[in-house]
Coordinates of C-alpha atoms in Angstrom, one line a residue:
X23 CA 65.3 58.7 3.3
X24 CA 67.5 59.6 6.5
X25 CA 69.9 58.2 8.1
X26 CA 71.5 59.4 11.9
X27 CA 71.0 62.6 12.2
X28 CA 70.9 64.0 9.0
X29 CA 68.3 63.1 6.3
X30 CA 69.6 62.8 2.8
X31 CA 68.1 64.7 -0.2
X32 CA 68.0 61.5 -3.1
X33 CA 68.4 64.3 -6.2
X34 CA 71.6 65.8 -4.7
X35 CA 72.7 63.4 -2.0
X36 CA 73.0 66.2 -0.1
X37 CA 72.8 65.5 3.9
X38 CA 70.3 68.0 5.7
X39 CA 69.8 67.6 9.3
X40 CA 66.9 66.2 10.6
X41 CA 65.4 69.8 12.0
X42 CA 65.7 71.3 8.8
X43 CA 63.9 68.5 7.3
X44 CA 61.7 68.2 9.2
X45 CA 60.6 71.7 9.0
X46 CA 61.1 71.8 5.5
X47 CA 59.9 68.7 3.8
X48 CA 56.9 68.7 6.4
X49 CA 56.1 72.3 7.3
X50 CA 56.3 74.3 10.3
X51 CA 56.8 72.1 12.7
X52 CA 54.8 68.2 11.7
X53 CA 57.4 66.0 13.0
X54 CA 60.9 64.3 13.0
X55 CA 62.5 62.8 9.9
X56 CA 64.5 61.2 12.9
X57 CA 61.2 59.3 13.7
X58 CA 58.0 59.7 12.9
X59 CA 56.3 63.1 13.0
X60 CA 54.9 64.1 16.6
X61 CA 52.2 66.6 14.5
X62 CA 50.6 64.6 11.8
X63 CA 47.4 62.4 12.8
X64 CA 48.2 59.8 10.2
X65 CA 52.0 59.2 11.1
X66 CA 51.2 59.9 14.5
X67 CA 48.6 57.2 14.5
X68 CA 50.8 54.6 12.3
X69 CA 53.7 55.5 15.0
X70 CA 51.6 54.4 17.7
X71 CA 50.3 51.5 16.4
X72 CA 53.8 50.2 15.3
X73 CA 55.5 51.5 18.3
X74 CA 58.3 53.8 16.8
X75 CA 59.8 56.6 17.8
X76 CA 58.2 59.8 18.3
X77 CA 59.7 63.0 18.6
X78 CA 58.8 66.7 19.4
X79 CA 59.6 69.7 17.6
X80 CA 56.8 72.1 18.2
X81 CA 55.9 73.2 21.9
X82 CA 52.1 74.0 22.3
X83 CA 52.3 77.9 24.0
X84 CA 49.2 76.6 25.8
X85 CA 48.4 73.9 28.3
X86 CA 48.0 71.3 26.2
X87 CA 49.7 67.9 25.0
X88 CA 52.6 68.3 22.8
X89 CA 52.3 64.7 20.6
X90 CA 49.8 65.3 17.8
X91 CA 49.7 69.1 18.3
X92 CA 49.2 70.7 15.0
X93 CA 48.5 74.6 15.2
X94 CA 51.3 77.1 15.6
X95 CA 53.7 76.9 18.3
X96 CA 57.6 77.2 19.7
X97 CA 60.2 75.2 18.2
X98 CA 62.1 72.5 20.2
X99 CA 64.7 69.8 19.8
X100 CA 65.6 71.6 16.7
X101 CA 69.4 73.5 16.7
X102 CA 69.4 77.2 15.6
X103 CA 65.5 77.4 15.8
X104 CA 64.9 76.8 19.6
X105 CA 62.8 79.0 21.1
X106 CA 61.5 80.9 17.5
X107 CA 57.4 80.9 16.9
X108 CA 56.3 78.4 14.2
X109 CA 56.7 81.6 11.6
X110 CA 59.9 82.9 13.1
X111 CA 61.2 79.0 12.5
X112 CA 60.0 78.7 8.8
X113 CA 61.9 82.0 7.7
X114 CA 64.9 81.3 9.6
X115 CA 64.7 77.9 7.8
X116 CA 64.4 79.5 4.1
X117 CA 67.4 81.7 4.8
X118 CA 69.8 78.6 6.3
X119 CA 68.8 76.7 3.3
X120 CA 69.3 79.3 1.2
X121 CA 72.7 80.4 2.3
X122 CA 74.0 76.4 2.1
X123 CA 72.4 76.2 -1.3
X124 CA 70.1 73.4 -0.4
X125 CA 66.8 75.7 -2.2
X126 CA 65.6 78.9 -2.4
X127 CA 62.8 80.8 -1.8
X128 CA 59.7 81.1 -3.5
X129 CA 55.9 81.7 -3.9
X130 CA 53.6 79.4 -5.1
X131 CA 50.4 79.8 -6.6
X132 CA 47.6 77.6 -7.4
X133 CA 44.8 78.1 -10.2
X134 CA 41.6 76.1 -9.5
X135 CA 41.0 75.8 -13.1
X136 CA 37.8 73.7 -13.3
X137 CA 36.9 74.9 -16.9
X138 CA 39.7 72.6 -18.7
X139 CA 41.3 70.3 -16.9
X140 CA 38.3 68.0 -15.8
X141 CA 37.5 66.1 -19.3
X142 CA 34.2 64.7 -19.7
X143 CA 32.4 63.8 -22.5
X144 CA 29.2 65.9 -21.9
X145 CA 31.5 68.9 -21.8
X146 CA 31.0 71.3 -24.7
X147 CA 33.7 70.4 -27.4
X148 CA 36.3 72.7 -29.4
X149 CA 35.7 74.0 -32.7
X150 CA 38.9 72.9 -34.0
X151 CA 40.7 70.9 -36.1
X152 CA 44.1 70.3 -36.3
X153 CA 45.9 69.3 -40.1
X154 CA 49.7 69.1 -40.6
X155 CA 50.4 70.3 -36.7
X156 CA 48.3 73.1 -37.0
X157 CA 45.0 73.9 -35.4
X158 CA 42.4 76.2 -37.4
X159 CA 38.7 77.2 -36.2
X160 CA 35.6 75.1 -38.1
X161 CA 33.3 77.3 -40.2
X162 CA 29.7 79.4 -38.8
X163 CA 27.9 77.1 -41.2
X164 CA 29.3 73.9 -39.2
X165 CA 28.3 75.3 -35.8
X166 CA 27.1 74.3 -33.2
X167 CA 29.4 70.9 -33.2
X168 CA 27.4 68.6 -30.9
X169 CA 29.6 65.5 -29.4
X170 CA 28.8 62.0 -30.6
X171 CA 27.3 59.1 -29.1
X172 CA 29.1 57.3 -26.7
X173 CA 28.4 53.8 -25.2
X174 CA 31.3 54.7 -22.9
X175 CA 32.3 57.7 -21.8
X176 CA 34.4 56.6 -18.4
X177 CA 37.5 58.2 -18.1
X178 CA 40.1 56.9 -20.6
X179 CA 42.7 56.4 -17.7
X180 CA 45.6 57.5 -20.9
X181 CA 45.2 60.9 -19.9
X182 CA 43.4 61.3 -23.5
X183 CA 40.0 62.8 -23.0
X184 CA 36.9 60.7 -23.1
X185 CA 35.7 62.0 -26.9
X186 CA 39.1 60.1 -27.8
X187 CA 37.1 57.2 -27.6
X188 CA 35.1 58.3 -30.8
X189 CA 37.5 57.2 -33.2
X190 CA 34.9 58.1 -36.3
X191 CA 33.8 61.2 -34.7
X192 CA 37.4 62.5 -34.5
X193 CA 38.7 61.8 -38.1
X194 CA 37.3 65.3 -39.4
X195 CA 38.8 64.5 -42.9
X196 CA 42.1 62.6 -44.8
X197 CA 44.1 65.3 -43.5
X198 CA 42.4 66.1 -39.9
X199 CA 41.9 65.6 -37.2
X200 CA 38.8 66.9 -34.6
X201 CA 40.0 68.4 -31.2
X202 CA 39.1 66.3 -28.2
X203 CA 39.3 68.6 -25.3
X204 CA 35.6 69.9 -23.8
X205 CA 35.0 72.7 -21.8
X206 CA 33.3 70.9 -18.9
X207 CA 31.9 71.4 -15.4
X208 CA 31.6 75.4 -15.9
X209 CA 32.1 76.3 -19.1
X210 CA 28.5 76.3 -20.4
X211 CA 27.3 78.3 -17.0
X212 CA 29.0 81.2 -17.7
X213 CA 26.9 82.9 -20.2
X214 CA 23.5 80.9 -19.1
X215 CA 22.2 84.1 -17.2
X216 CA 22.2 85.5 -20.9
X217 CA 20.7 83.1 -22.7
X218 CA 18.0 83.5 -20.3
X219 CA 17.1 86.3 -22.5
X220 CA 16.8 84.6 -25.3
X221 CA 16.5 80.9 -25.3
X222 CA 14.8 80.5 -28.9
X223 CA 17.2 82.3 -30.8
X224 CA 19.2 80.1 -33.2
X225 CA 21.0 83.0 -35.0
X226 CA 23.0 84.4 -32.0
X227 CA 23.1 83.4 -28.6
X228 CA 21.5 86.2 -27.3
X229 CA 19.6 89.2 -29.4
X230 CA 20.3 92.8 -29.1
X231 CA 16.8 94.1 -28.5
X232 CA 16.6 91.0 -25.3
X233 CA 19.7 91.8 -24.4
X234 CA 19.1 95.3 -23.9
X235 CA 15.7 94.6 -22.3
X236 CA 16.7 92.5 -19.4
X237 CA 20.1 93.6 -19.0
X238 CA 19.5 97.3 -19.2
X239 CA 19.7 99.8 -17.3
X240 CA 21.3 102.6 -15.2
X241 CA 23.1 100.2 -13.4
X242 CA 26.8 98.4 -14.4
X243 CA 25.4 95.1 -13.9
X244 CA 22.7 93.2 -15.5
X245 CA 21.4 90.3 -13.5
X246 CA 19.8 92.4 -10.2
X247 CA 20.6 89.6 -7.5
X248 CA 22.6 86.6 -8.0
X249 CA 22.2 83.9 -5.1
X250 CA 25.1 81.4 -4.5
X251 CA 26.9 79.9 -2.0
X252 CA 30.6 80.9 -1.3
X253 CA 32.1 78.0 -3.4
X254 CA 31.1 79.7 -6.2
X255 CA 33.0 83.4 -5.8
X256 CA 35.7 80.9 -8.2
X257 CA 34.0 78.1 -9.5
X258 CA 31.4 80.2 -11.5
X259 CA 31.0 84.1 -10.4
X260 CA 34.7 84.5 -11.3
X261 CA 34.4 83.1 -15.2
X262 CA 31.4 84.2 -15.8
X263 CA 32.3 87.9 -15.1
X264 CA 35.4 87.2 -17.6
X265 CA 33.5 86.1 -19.8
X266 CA 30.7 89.5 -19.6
X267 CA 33.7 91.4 -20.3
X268 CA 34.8 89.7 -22.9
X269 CA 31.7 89.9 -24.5
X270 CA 31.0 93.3 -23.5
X271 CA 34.6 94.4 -25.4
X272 CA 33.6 92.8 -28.5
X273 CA 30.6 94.9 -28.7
X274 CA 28.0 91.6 -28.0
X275 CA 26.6 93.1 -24.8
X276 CA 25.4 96.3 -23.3
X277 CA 26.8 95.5 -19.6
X278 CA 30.4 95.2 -18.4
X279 CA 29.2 93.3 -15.4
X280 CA 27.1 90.2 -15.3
X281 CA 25.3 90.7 -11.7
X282 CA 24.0 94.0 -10.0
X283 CA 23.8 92.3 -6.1
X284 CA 25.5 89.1 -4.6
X285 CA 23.9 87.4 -1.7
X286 CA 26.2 84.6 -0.4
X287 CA 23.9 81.8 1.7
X288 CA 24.8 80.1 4.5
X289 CA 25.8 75.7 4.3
X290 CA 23.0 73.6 5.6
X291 CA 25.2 71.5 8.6
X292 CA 23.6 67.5 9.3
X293 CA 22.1 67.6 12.9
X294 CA 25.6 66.8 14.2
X295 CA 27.1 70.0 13.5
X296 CA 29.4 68.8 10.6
X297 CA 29.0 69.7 7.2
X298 CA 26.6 67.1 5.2
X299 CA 29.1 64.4 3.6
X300 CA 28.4 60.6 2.5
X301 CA 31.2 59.5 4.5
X302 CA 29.9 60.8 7.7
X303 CA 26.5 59.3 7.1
X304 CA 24.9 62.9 7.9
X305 CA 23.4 63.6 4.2
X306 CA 19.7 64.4 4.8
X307 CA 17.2 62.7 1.5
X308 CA 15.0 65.8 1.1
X309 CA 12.5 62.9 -0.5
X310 CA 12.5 61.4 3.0
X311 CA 11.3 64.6 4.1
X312 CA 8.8 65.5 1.7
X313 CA 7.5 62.0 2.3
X314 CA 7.0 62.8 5.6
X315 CA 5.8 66.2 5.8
X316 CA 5.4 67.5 2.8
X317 CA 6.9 69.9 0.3
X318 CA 6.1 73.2 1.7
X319 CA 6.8 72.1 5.5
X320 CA 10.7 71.0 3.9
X321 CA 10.7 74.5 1.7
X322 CA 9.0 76.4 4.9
X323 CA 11.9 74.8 7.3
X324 CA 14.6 75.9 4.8
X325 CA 13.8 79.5 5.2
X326 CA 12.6 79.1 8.9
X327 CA 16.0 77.6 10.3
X328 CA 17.9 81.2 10.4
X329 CA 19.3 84.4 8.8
X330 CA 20.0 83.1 4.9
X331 CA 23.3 83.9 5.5
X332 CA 24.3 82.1 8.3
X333 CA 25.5 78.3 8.5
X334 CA 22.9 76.5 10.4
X335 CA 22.4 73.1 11.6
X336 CA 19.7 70.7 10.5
X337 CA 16.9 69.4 12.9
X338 CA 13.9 66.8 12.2
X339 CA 12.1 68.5 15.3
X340 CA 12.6 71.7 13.4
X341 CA 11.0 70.6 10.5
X342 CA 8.2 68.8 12.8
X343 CA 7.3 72.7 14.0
X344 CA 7.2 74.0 10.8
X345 CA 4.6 71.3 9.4
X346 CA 2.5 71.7 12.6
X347 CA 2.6 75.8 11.8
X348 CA 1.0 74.8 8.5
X349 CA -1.3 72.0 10.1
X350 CA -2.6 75.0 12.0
X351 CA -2.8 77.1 9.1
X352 CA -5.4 74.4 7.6
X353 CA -7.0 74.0 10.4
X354 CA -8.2 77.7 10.4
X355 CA -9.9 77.8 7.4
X356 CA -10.8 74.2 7.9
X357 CA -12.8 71.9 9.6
X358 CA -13.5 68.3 9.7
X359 CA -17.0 66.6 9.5
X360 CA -18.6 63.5 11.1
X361 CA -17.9 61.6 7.7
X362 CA -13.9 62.3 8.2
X363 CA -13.8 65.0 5.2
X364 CA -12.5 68.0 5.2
X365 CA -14.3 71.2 4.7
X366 CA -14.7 75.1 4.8
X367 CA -15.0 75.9 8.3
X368 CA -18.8 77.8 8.9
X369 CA -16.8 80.7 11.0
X370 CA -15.2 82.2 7.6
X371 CA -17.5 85.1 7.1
X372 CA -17.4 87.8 4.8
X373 CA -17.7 90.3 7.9
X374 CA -14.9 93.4 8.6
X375 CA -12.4 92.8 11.0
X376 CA -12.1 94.4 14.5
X377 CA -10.0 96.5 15.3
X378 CA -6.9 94.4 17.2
X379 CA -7.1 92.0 14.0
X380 CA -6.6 95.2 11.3
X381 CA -3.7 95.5 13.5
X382 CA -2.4 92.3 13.5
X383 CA -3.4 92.0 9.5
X384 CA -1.5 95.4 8.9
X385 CA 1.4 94.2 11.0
X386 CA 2.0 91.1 8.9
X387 CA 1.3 92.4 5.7
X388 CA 4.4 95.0 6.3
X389 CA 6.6 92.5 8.2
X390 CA 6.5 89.9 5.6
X391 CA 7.0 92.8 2.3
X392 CA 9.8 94.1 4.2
X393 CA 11.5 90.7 5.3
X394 CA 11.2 89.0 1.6
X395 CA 12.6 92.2 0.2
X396 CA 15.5 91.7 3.0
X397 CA 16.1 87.9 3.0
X398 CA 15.4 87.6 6.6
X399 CA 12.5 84.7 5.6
X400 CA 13.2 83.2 9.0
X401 CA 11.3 86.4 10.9
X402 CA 8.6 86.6 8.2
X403 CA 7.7 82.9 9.0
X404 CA 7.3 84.1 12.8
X405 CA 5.3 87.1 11.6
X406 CA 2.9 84.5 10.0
X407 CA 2.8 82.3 13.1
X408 CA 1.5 85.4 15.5
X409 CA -1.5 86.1 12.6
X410 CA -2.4 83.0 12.7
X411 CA -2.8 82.5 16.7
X412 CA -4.4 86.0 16.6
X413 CA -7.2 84.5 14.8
X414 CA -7.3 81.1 16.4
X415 CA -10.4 80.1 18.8
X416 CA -12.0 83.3 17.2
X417 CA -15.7 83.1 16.7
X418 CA -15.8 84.8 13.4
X419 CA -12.9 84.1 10.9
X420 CA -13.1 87.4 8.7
X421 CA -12.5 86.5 4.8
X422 CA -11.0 89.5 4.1
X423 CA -8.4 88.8 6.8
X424 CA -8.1 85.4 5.0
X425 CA -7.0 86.3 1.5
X426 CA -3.9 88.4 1.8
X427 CA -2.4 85.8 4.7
X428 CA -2.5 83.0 1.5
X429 CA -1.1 85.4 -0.4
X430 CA 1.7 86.0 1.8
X431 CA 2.4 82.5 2.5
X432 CA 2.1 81.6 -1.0
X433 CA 5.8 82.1 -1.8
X434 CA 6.6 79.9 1.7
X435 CA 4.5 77.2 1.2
X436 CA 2.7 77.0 -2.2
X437 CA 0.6 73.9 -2.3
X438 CA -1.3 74.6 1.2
X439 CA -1.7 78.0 -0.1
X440 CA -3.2 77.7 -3.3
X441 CA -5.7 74.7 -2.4
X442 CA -7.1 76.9 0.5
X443 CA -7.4 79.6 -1.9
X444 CA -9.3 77.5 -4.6
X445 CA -11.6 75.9 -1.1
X446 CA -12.5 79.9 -0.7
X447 CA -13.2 80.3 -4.1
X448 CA -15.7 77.6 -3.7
X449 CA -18.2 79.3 -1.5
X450 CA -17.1 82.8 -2.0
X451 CA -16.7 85.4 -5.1
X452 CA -14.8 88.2 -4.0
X453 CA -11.5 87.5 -5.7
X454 CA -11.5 86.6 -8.9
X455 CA -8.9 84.3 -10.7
X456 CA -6.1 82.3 -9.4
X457 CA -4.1 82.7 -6.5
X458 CA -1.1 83.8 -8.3
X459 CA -2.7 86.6 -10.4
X460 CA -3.7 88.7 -7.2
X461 CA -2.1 91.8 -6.6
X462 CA 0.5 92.0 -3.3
X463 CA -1.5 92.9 0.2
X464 CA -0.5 96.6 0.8
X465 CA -0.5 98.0 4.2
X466 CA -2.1 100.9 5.8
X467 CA 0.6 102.8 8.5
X468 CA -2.2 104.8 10.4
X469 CA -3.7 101.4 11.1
X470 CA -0.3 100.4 12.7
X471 CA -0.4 103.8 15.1
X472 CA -0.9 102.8 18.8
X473 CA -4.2 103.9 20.3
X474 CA -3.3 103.4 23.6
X475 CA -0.1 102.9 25.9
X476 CA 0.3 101.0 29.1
X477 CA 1.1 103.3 32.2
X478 CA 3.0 101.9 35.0
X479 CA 2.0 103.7 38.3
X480 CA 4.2 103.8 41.2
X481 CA 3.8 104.6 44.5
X482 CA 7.7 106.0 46.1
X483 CA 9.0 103.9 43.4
X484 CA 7.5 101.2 43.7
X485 CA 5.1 99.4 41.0
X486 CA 1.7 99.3 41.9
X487 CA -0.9 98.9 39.1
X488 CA -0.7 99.5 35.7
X489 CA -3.7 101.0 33.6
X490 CA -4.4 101.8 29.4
X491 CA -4.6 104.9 28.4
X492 CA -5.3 106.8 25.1
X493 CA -1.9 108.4 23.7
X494 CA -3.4 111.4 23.3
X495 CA -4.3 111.1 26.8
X496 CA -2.4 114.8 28.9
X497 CA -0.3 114.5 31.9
X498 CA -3.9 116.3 33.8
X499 CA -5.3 113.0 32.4
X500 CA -2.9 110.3 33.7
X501 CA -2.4 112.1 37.4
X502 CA -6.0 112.2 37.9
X503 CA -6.7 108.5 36.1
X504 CA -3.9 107.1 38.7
X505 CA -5.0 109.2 41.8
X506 CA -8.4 106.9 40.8
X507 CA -7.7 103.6 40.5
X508 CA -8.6 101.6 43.7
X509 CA -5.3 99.9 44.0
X510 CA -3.8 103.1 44.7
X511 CA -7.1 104.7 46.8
X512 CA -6.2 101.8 49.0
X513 CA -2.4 102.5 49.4
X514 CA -2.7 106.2 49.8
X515 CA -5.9 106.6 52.1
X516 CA -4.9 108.7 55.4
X517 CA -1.7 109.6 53.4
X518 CA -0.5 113.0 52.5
X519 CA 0.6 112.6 48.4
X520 CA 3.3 115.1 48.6
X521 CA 3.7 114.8 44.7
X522 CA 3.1 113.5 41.4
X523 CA 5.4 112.8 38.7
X524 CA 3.8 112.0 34.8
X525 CA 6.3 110.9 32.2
X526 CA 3.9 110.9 29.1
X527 CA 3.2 107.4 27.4
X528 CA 5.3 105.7 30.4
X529 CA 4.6 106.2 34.0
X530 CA 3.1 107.4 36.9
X531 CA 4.9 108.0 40.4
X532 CA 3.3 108.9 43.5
X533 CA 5.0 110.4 46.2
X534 CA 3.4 110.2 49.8

């Protein structure tokens, strides 16, 4: 409450001035106790619709308005703190309070702990029992203890835990009573990497020999890349690499960490900008999408929109590209007939490809290996777009071109993949097997080495023509090759050509 000038502390009917309060009770400067706060949206929006008093205590250092600022300013309209920066305030503020014995100073800290203090009945429950005030572990032989059936498992609203609500399940014996707290939300996630290892074991949650298999190693972690978003550095990475050491102390495990490599991925943002949320109506259905456009176009745009690591904004257009990418991918190695089916198109031939397209073949092949073992999916997508306009309008489609561009979109888009594969398999024999059981494309560097270069020739400086030549090609070579070319014959006729300058692989310049 306050009252004047001074605001009145109800456990010690202390007064306090109305700067101090304000500062203290609602932070570095978020309004007046003496009206309602100047830097608070809510208040300042109740203030205005019931038209009371507003007052100022933080001055904006920039041009801006001073009612409903909220970032860090200079103090006003507040004794002994006029004129201090927001922090300078708050300090000053601690010690005054401190020195009239109104509080003290302290740090607070706050534990996120989602592994207790969310009940719910599908959490895993204790092993416990309590008799005569005192709690003692259940037996091996009684393990695991599996929660009972529940018609409702709401929230009690007692502050007792849902499995409260099993009043059968509870009474253990005469004497005891079962525990009723569950490890919820995370609990159970901790470990699951390591049962992973294991899941058919029901004599220990995870064998040696397994263990050792896939967690082995040189290294100090087990799992080699974990992929999660940033909310989980505490919500899950930070338990479950508690709970490895734990383990790993008690001799259960080989590994004192859990994961080898951490790749944090970027939030998916609704087309607005703003962070998807039911109450801004942004929330994209990815079943509306899939309806729409398919699977792989949806799991092709979600590796398409950007580095993985980045926050990036949804876009239906963006999605739209992607599945006319893939529409073009079909359209390749099919064609449609006069009956409105679709078939293998006639250009697919089992002939080698020229040179330019070994190129292009070779180029993706090494773009797309390199960019999946990097994360960078977005630029292996692009890679794929540039093979397949390489080899659009062609007159002969070769098949051995075909077969490792499916296999390199396979992990993109799937579905599109494999049926094209099994439509090849159809009319030709030279892979055997399903699409999945064929070895990764490999690349061949010396089919990636440049043949030729294009040389700019100059005449004083000036561009003039350009021409191909062979990289092997000596600066004898160029000179005479761009004394040659009729573009330049018609420049330098009746002209003295005082000199030529070759820079290898680049340019020619002709001085006259």
């Amino acid at each position: 409450m306050f009252t004047g000038a001074y605001a009145i502390n109800p456990a010690t009917s202390k007064k306090i001035p109305i700067w101090i309060a304000d500062y203290v009770l609602l932070g570095y400067g978020t309004g007046a106790i003496g009206g309602v706060p100047a830097h608070d949206e809510r208040d300042l929006e109740f203030a205005k619709k019931f038209d009371l008093p507003i007052i100022v205590v933080v001055q904006p250092t920039r041009d801006e308005p001073a009612i409903g600022f909220t970032g860090e300013g200079v103090a006003v309209n507040s004794p002994i703190i006029n004129g201090l920066t927001s922090a300078d305030a708050k300090k000053k503020i601690t010690a005054w309070l401190e020195q009239h014995g109104f509080g003290k100073r302290a740090i607070n800290y706050k534990l996120r702990d989602w592994l207790f203090s969310r009940q719910r009945y599908w959490g895993e429950p204790f092993p416990i029992v309590w008799e005569n005030g005192k709690h003692r572990a259940l037996g091996e032989k009684e393990l695991p203890v599996v929660p009972p059936p529940l018609d409702d498992y709401k929230p009690t609203g007692t502050g007792e835990p849902p499995l409260a609500k099993a009043k059968e399940w509870i009474r253990y014996s005469d004497k005891a009573l079962r525990e009723t707290n569950t490890m919820p939300q995370w609990a159970g996630s901790c470990w699951y990497y390591l049962r992973f290892c294991d899941p058919h074991n029901d004599k220990r949650f995870v064998g040696e020999e397994a263990e050792r298999y896939w967690m082995g190693g040189d290294k100090p972690g087990g799992v080699d890349l974990y992929v999660g978003g940033t909310e989980h550095a505490v919500l899950h990475l930070l338990y479950a690499r508690f709970w490895q050491k734990v383990l790993f102390d008690l001799g259960y495990v080989s590994k004192p960490e859990p994961f080898q490599r951490l790749v944090n991925q970027g939030i998916i943002l609704g087309e607005d900008n703003q962070k998807m949320s039911k109450s801004r109506g942004n929330i994209v259905n990815p079943d509306d999408v899939i309806d729409q456009h398919g699977a792989d176009a949806f799991r092709c745009y979600e590796m398409f929109m950007g580095p993985l690591e980045q926050i990036k904004p949804w876009s239906m257009r963006g999605v739209e590209g992607v599945a006319r990418f893939l529409a073009r991918v079909w359209r390749l190695l099919m064609t449609e007939n006069q009956a409105g089916e679709w078939e293998l198109s006639s250009k697919i031939k089992p002939a080698d490809p020229s040179k330019a397209q070994q190129k292009v073949l070779h180029a993706t092949i090494k773009k797309v290996t390199k960019d999946i073992e990097s994360f960078s999916f977005n630029t292996a997508i692009s890679q794929m777009m540039i093979f397949v306009n390489a080899f659009t309008n062609v007159q002969i489609i070769p098949l051995s071109a075909m077969r490792p561009l499916l296999i390199l979109l396979s992990p993109f888009a799937p579905h599109i993949a494999s049926e094209l594969w099994e439509r090849l398999n159809t009319r030709f024999s030279d892979a055997h097997g399903d699409m999945t059981e064929q070895p990764w494309p490999e690349y061949n560097e010396r089919l990636l080495a440049e043949e030729e270069v294009e040389i700019v020739i100059q005449i004083n400086g000036k561009l003039r023509d350009r021409m191909k030549m062979s990289v092997l090609a000596t600066e004898e070579e160029l000179r005479t090759a761009a004394l040659s070319s009729p573009k330049i014959q018609d420049r330098i006729t009746g002209k003295t050509v005082r000199n030529v300058i070759v820079v290898p692989k680049k340019l020619v310049n002709i001085v006259v």
